[in-house]
Amino acid sequence: INAEYMGIFTIRDFKQMLTNRCRVAIVTGGAGGIGAGITAELLSLGWCVSVADITTSSAVDSHENAMFVRTDVSVEDSVLNCIESTLRRFGSIDAIINNAAIVPTQRVPVTELSLSAWQASLAVNLTGPFLFAKHGAPHLKKSPGGGVIINIASTRASMSEPNTEAYAATKGGIVSLTHSLAVSLGPEIRVNSVSPGWIDVRRPGPDGSAPPPLAPRDHEQHPAGRVGVVADIAKMVAFLLGTGASFITGQDFVVDGGMTKKMIYVE
């Protein structure tokens, strides 16, 4: 237990810490998409999870080992509040998964991309992980066996479609930030990144109906024979958090069904 927070523990918090002997992770952007999958995977493995997001999650509210902290990852005071809230509830932090990101819904030509949109992407996608590493590192270093940071990057760090400059730049930055942090924070903290390819994060409709199936060609173009699912990323994150990955740091793991290794030329 971090002694500096003893003065602000409630009796409920202290009892929770005594009964919860699980490892503790903060998952940013954990209320939906890949982040929600990571949260669910960790909870199933017995972790305690603090979900840092601007959108709440009913699944988090219903689980005794999960908590939601409304967090704007681009704002330093908000990041500090998330870390302090996690410590109050669980008493320690063993891992931080930096997943929150602004994903463009529309592609804007670089000649029309506003400075504010560019800066917003940088603030959430790159500054957010920096802030959580900066303020989380002192607590991660106290984790038995070593703390872990996992940054969710993207295959857009190494390949692009037109008019995705802001997103691609931030994801490339995440890969570089990852190996820099690994060298600076080791050996007490390991730092790796995961670069998803096409991951189907579509949700059921308001009436609970399943989204329409993807076209056969969507799956067939992948050397692995299918489009990725959220569990593919969640299980990679779980592996990197485990003791079996104790000699792995500073690396980027591409999970894309082989697409970035496939030569694509028009014949």
CSV table of C-alpha atoms in Angstrom, one decimal:
chain,number,residue,atom,x,y,z
A,1,ILE,CA,0.0,0.0,0.0
A,2,ASN,CA,1.3,3.4,-0.9
A,3,ALA,CA,1.8,5.2,2.5
A,4,GLU,CA,1.3,8.7,1.0
A,5,TYR,CA,-2.4,7.8,0.3
A,6,MET,CA,-3.2,6.3,3.8
A,7,GLY,CA,-4.7,9.6,5.0
A,8,ILE,CA,-7.4,9.6,2.3
A,9,PHE,CA,-8.5,6.0,2.5
A,10,THR,CA,-12.1,5.4,3.7
A,11,ILE,CA,-12.9,2.3,5.7
A,12,ARG,CA,-14.6,0.8,2.7
A,13,ASP,CA,-11.5,1.4,0.6
A,14,PHE,CA,-9.2,-0.3,3.2
A,15,LYS,CA,-11.5,-3.3,3.5
A,16,GLN,CA,-11.6,-3.6,-0.3
A,17,MET,CA,-7.8,-3.6,-0.4
A,18,LEU,CA,-7.6,-6.3,2.3
A,19,THR,CA,-10.0,-8.6,0.4
A,20,ASN,CA,-8.7,-7.8,-3.1
A,21,ARG,CA,-5.3,-9.3,-3.5
A,22,CYS,CA,-5.4,-9.2,-7.3
A,23,ARG,CA,-3.0,-7.3,-9.5
A,24,VAL,CA,-4.3,-3.9,-10.6
A,25,ALA,CA,-4.4,-2.4,-14.1
A,26,ILE,CA,-5.5,0.9,-15.5
A,27,VAL,CA,-7.0,0.6,-18.9
A,28,THR,CA,-7.6,3.9,-20.7
A,29,GLY,CA,-10.4,3.9,-23.2
A,30,GLY,CA,-11.6,0.8,-21.5
A,31,ALA,CA,-15.3,1.3,-21.9
A,32,GLY,CA,-15.7,0.3,-25.5
A,33,GLY,CA,-14.0,-1.5,-28.5
A,34,ILE,CA,-10.6,-3.0,-27.9
A,35,GLY,CA,-10.4,-1.4,-24.5
A,36,ALA,CA,-13.5,-3.1,-23.3
A,37,GLY,CA,-12.2,-6.4,-24.5
A,38,ILE,CA,-8.9,-5.9,-22.6
A,39,THR,CA,-10.9,-5.0,-19.5
A,40,ALA,CA,-13.1,-8.1,-19.8
A,41,GLU,CA,-10.0,-10.4,-20.4
A,42,LEU,CA,-8.2,-9.0,-17.4
A,43,LEU,CA,-11.2,-9.3,-15.1
A,44,SER,CA,-11.6,-12.9,-16.2
A,45,LEU,CA,-8.0,-13.6,-15.2
A,46,GLY,CA,-8.5,-12.2,-11.8
A,47,TRP,CA,-7.2,-8.7,-12.2
A,48,CYS,CA,-8.7,-5.6,-10.6
A,49,VAL,CA,-9.2,-3.0,-13.3
A,50,SER,CA,-9.6,0.7,-13.3
A,51,VAL,CA,-11.3,1.9,-16.5
A,52,ALA,CA,-10.3,5.4,-17.5
A,53,ASP,CA,-12.6,6.8,-20.1
A,54,ILE,CA,-14.9,9.7,-20.9
A,55,THR,CA,-17.8,7.2,-21.5
A,56,THR,CA,-19.0,5.0,-18.6
A,57,SER,CA,-19.6,1.3,-18.9
A,58,SER,CA,-22.4,-0.7,-17.3
A,59,ALA,CA,-20.2,-3.8,-17.5
A,60,VAL,CA,-17.7,-2.1,-15.2
A,61,ASP,CA,-20.3,-1.0,-12.7
A,62,SER,CA,-21.5,-4.5,-12.3
A,63,HIS,CA,-18.2,-6.1,-11.5
A,64,GLU,CA,-16.8,-6.0,-8.0
A,65,ASN,CA,-13.2,-5.9,-9.1
A,66,ALA,CA,-13.7,-3.0,-11.6
A,67,MET,CA,-14.1,0.7,-11.2
A,68,PHE,CA,-14.8,3.5,-13.6
A,69,VAL,CA,-12.9,6.8,-13.4
A,70,ARG,CA,-14.1,9.5,-15.8
A,71,THR,CA,-10.8,10.6,-17.4
A,72,ASP,CA,-9.7,12.9,-20.1
A,73,VAL,CA,-6.3,11.4,-20.9
A,74,SER,CA,-5.1,14.6,-22.5
A,75,VAL,CA,-5.5,16.6,-19.3
A,76,GLU,CA,-2.8,16.2,-16.7
A,77,ASP,CA,-5.0,16.8,-13.6
A,78,SER,CA,-7.5,14.3,-15.0
A,79,VAL,CA,-4.7,11.7,-15.3
A,80,LEU,CA,-3.5,12.4,-11.8
A,81,ASN,CA,-7.1,12.0,-10.5
A,82,CYS,CA,-7.4,8.6,-12.2
A,83,ILE,CA,-4.2,7.4,-10.6
A,84,GLU,CA,-5.1,8.6,-7.2
A,85,SER,CA,-8.6,7.1,-7.4
A,86,THR,CA,-7.1,3.8,-8.4
A,87,LEU,CA,-4.8,3.8,-5.5
A,88,ARG,CA,-7.6,4.7,-3.1
A,89,ARG,CA,-9.7,1.8,-4.3
A,90,PHE,CA,-7.1,-0.9,-4.8
A,91,GLY,CA,-3.9,0.3,-3.0
A,92,SER,CA,-1.4,-0.2,-5.8
A,93,ILE,CA,-0.9,-0.2,-9.6
A,94,ASP,CA,0.8,-3.0,-11.4
A,95,ALA,CA,0.1,-2.2,-15.1
A,96,ILE,CA,-1.1,0.6,-17.3
A,97,ILE,CA,-2.6,-0.2,-20.7
A,98,ASN,CA,-2.7,3.0,-22.8
A,99,ASN,CA,-5.5,2.3,-25.3
A,100,ALA,CA,-7.5,5.5,-25.5
A,101,ALA,CA,-7.3,7.2,-28.9
A,102,ILE,CA,-9.1,9.4,-31.4
A,103,VAL,CA,-9.8,7.3,-34.4
A,104,PRO,CA,-10.8,9.4,-37.5
A,105,THR,CA,-14.3,8.7,-38.7
A,106,GLN,CA,-13.7,10.8,-41.8
A,107,ARG,CA,-10.5,11.1,-43.9
A,108,VAL,CA,-9.6,14.8,-44.4
A,109,PRO,CA,-6.9,15.8,-47.0
A,110,VAL,CA,-3.9,17.2,-45.3
A,111,THR,CA,-4.4,20.5,-47.1
A,112,GLU,CA,-7.8,20.7,-45.3
A,113,LEU,CA,-6.8,19.2,-41.9
A,114,SER,CA,-7.3,21.8,-39.2
A,115,LEU,CA,-4.6,22.5,-36.7
A,116,SER,CA,-7.1,21.9,-33.9
A,117,ALA,CA,-7.9,18.4,-35.2
A,118,TRP,CA,-4.2,17.6,-35.6
A,119,GLN,CA,-3.5,18.8,-32.0
A,120,ALA,CA,-6.5,16.9,-30.6
A,121,SER,CA,-5.1,13.7,-32.0
A,122,LEU,CA,-1.7,14.3,-30.6
A,123,ALA,CA,-3.2,15.2,-27.2
A,124,VAL,CA,-5.2,12.0,-26.8
A,125,ASN,CA,-3.2,9.5,-28.8
A,126,LEU,CA,0.3,10.5,-27.7
A,127,THR,CA,0.3,12.9,-24.8
A,128,GLY,CA,-2.1,10.7,-22.9
A,129,PRO,CA,0.2,7.7,-22.8
A,130,PHE,CA,3.1,10.0,-21.9
A,131,LEU,CA,1.1,11.5,-19.0
A,132,PHE,CA,0.1,8.0,-17.7
A,133,ALA,CA,3.7,6.8,-17.9
A,134,LYS,CA,5.0,10.0,-16.2
A,135,HIS,CA,2.7,9.8,-13.3
A,136,GLY,CA,2.2,6.1,-13.1
A,137,ALA,CA,5.9,5.1,-13.2
A,138,PRO,CA,6.6,5.8,-9.5
A,139,HIS,CA,3.8,3.4,-8.5
A,140,LEU,CA,4.5,0.8,-11.1
A,141,LYS,CA,8.1,0.5,-9.8
A,142,LYS,CA,6.7,-0.8,-6.5
A,143,SER,CA,4.9,-3.7,-8.2
A,144,PRO,CA,6.2,-7.1,-7.0
A,145,GLY,CA,7.9,-8.6,-10.0
A,146,GLY,CA,7.9,-5.3,-11.9
A,147,GLY,CA,5.4,-3.0,-13.4
A,148,VAL,CA,4.2,-3.1,-17.0
A,149,ILE,CA,3.1,-0.5,-19.5
A,150,ILE,CA,1.4,-1.6,-22.7
A,151,ASN,CA,0.7,1.0,-25.4
A,152,ILE,CA,-1.9,0.2,-28.1
A,153,ALA,CA,-0.4,1.5,-31.4
A,154,SER,CA,-1.5,0.5,-34.9
A,155,THR,CA,-0.3,-1.0,-38.1
A,156,ARG,CA,-0.8,2.6,-39.3
A,157,ALA,CA,2.6,3.3,-37.7
A,158,SER,CA,4.2,1.5,-40.6
A,159,MET,CA,1.7,1.7,-43.5
A,160,SER,CA,-1.0,4.2,-44.5
A,161,GLU,CA,-4.1,4.9,-46.4
A,162,PRO,CA,-4.5,8.4,-47.9
A,163,ASN,CA,-5.6,11.3,-45.7
A,164,THR,CA,-4.8,9.7,-42.3
A,165,GLU,CA,-1.8,11.9,-41.3
A,166,ALA,CA,-2.8,12.7,-37.8
A,167,TYR,CA,-3.7,9.2,-36.8
A,168,ALA,CA,-0.6,7.6,-38.5
A,169,ALA,CA,1.8,10.2,-36.9
A,170,THR,CA,0.5,9.6,-33.4
A,171,LYS,CA,0.7,5.8,-33.8
A,172,GLY,CA,4.2,6.0,-35.1
A,173,GLY,CA,5.0,8.2,-32.1
A,174,ILE,CA,3.6,5.5,-29.8
A,175,VAL,CA,5.9,2.9,-31.1
A,176,SER,CA,8.9,5.2,-30.6
A,177,LEU,CA,7.7,6.3,-27.1
A,178,THR,CA,7.4,2.6,-26.2
A,179,HIS,CA,11.1,1.7,-26.8
A,180,SER,CA,12.2,5.0,-25.3
A,181,LEU,CA,10.2,4.3,-22.1
A,182,ALA,CA,11.5,0.7,-22.0
A,183,VAL,CA,15.1,1.9,-21.9
A,184,SER,CA,14.4,4.7,-19.4
A,185,LEU,CA,12.2,2.8,-17.0
A,186,GLY,CA,13.8,-0.7,-17.0
A,187,PRO,CA,14.4,-3.0,-15.4
A,188,GLU,CA,11.7,-2.1,-12.8
A,189,ILE,CA,9.1,-1.5,-15.6
A,190,ARG,CA,8.7,-3.3,-18.9
A,191,VAL,CA,7.1,-1.4,-21.8
A,192,ASN,CA,5.8,-2.9,-25.0
A,193,SER,CA,3.3,-1.9,-27.7
A,194,VAL,CA,0.7,-3.8,-29.6
A,195,SER,CA,-0.2,-2.8,-33.2
A,196,PRO,CA,-3.6,-4.1,-34.3
A,197,GLY,CA,-4.6,-4.4,-37.9
A,198,TRP,CA,-8.2,-4.7,-39.0
A,199,ILE,CA,-10.1,-5.5,-35.8
A,200,ASP,CA,-13.9,-5.9,-36.0
A,201,VAL,CA,-15.1,-3.7,-33.1
A,202,ARG,CA,-18.7,-3.3,-34.3
A,203,ARG,CA,-21.3,-3.6,-31.6
A,204,PRO,CA,-24.8,-5.0,-31.7
A,205,GLY,CA,-27.6,-2.6,-32.7
A,206,PRO,CA,-29.9,-0.8,-30.3
A,207,ASP,CA,-32.3,-3.8,-30.6
A,208,GLY,CA,-29.5,-6.3,-29.8
A,209,SER,CA,-29.2,-7.4,-33.4
A,210,ALA,CA,-25.8,-8.5,-34.7
A,211,PRO,CA,-24.0,-6.3,-37.2
A,212,PRO,CA,-24.1,-7.5,-40.8
A,213,PRO,CA,-21.5,-10.1,-41.7
A,214,LEU,CA,-18.3,-8.9,-43.4
A,215,ALA,CA,-17.8,-9.8,-47.0
A,216,PRO,CA,-15.9,-13.0,-47.8
A,217,ARG,CA,-13.2,-10.9,-49.5
A,218,ASP,CA,-12.6,-9.0,-46.3
A,219,HIS,CA,-11.5,-12.2,-44.6
A,220,GLU,CA,-9.9,-13.9,-47.6
A,221,GLN,CA,-7.4,-11.0,-48.2
A,222,HIS,CA,-5.8,-11.8,-44.8
A,223,PRO,CA,-3.0,-14.5,-44.8
A,224,ALA,CA,-4.6,-15.7,-41.6
A,225,GLY,CA,-7.9,-16.1,-43.4
A,226,ARG,CA,-10.0,-13.8,-41.3
A,227,VAL,CA,-10.5,-10.3,-40.0
A,228,GLY,CA,-9.3,-9.8,-36.4
A,229,VAL,CA,-11.5,-9.8,-33.3
A,230,VAL,CA,-11.1,-7.9,-30.1
A,231,ALA,CA,-10.1,-11.0,-28.3
A,232,ASP,CA,-7.0,-11.3,-30.5
A,233,ILE,CA,-5.7,-8.1,-29.0
A,234,ALA,CA,-6.9,-8.7,-25.5
A,235,LYS,CA,-5.1,-12.0,-25.3
A,236,MET,CA,-1.8,-10.5,-26.6
A,237,VAL,CA,-2.0,-7.9,-23.9
A,238,ALA,CA,-2.7,-10.5,-21.3
A,239,PHE,CA,0.4,-12.5,-22.4
A,240,LEU,CA,2.6,-9.4,-22.3
A,241,LEU,CA,1.4,-8.7,-18.7
A,242,GLY,CA,2.3,-12.2,-17.6
A,243,THR,CA,5.5,-13.7,-16.2
A,244,GLY,CA,6.1,-15.5,-19.5
A,245,ALA,CA,6.9,-12.2,-21.0
A,246,SER,CA,9.4,-11.1,-18.3
A,247,PHE,CA,12.3,-10.9,-20.8
A,248,ILE,CA,10.3,-8.9,-23.4
A,249,THR,CA,10.5,-5.1,-23.4
A,250,GLY,CA,10.8,-2.2,-25.9
A,251,GLN,CA,9.0,-4.2,-28.6
A,252,ASP,CA,6.1,-3.7,-30.9
A,253,PHE,CA,3.8,-6.7,-31.6
A,254,VAL,CA,1.9,-6.5,-34.8
A,255,VAL,CA,-1.4,-8.5,-34.6
A,256,ASP,CA,-2.9,-8.1,-38.1
A,257,GLY,CA,-3.4,-11.5,-39.6
A,258,GLY,CA,-0.3,-11.1,-41.7
A,259,MET,CA,-1.4,-8.1,-43.7
A,260,THR,CA,1.7,-5.9,-43.2
A,261,LYS,CA,3.8,-8.8,-44.6
A,262,LYS,CA,1.7,-9.3,-47.8
A,263,MET,CA,2.9,-7.8,-51.0
A,264,ILE,CA,0.0,-6.0,-52.7
A,265,TYR,CA,0.5,-5.0,-56.3
A,266,VAL,CA,-2.1,-4.5,-59.0
A,267,GLU,CA,-1.7,-7.2,-61.6
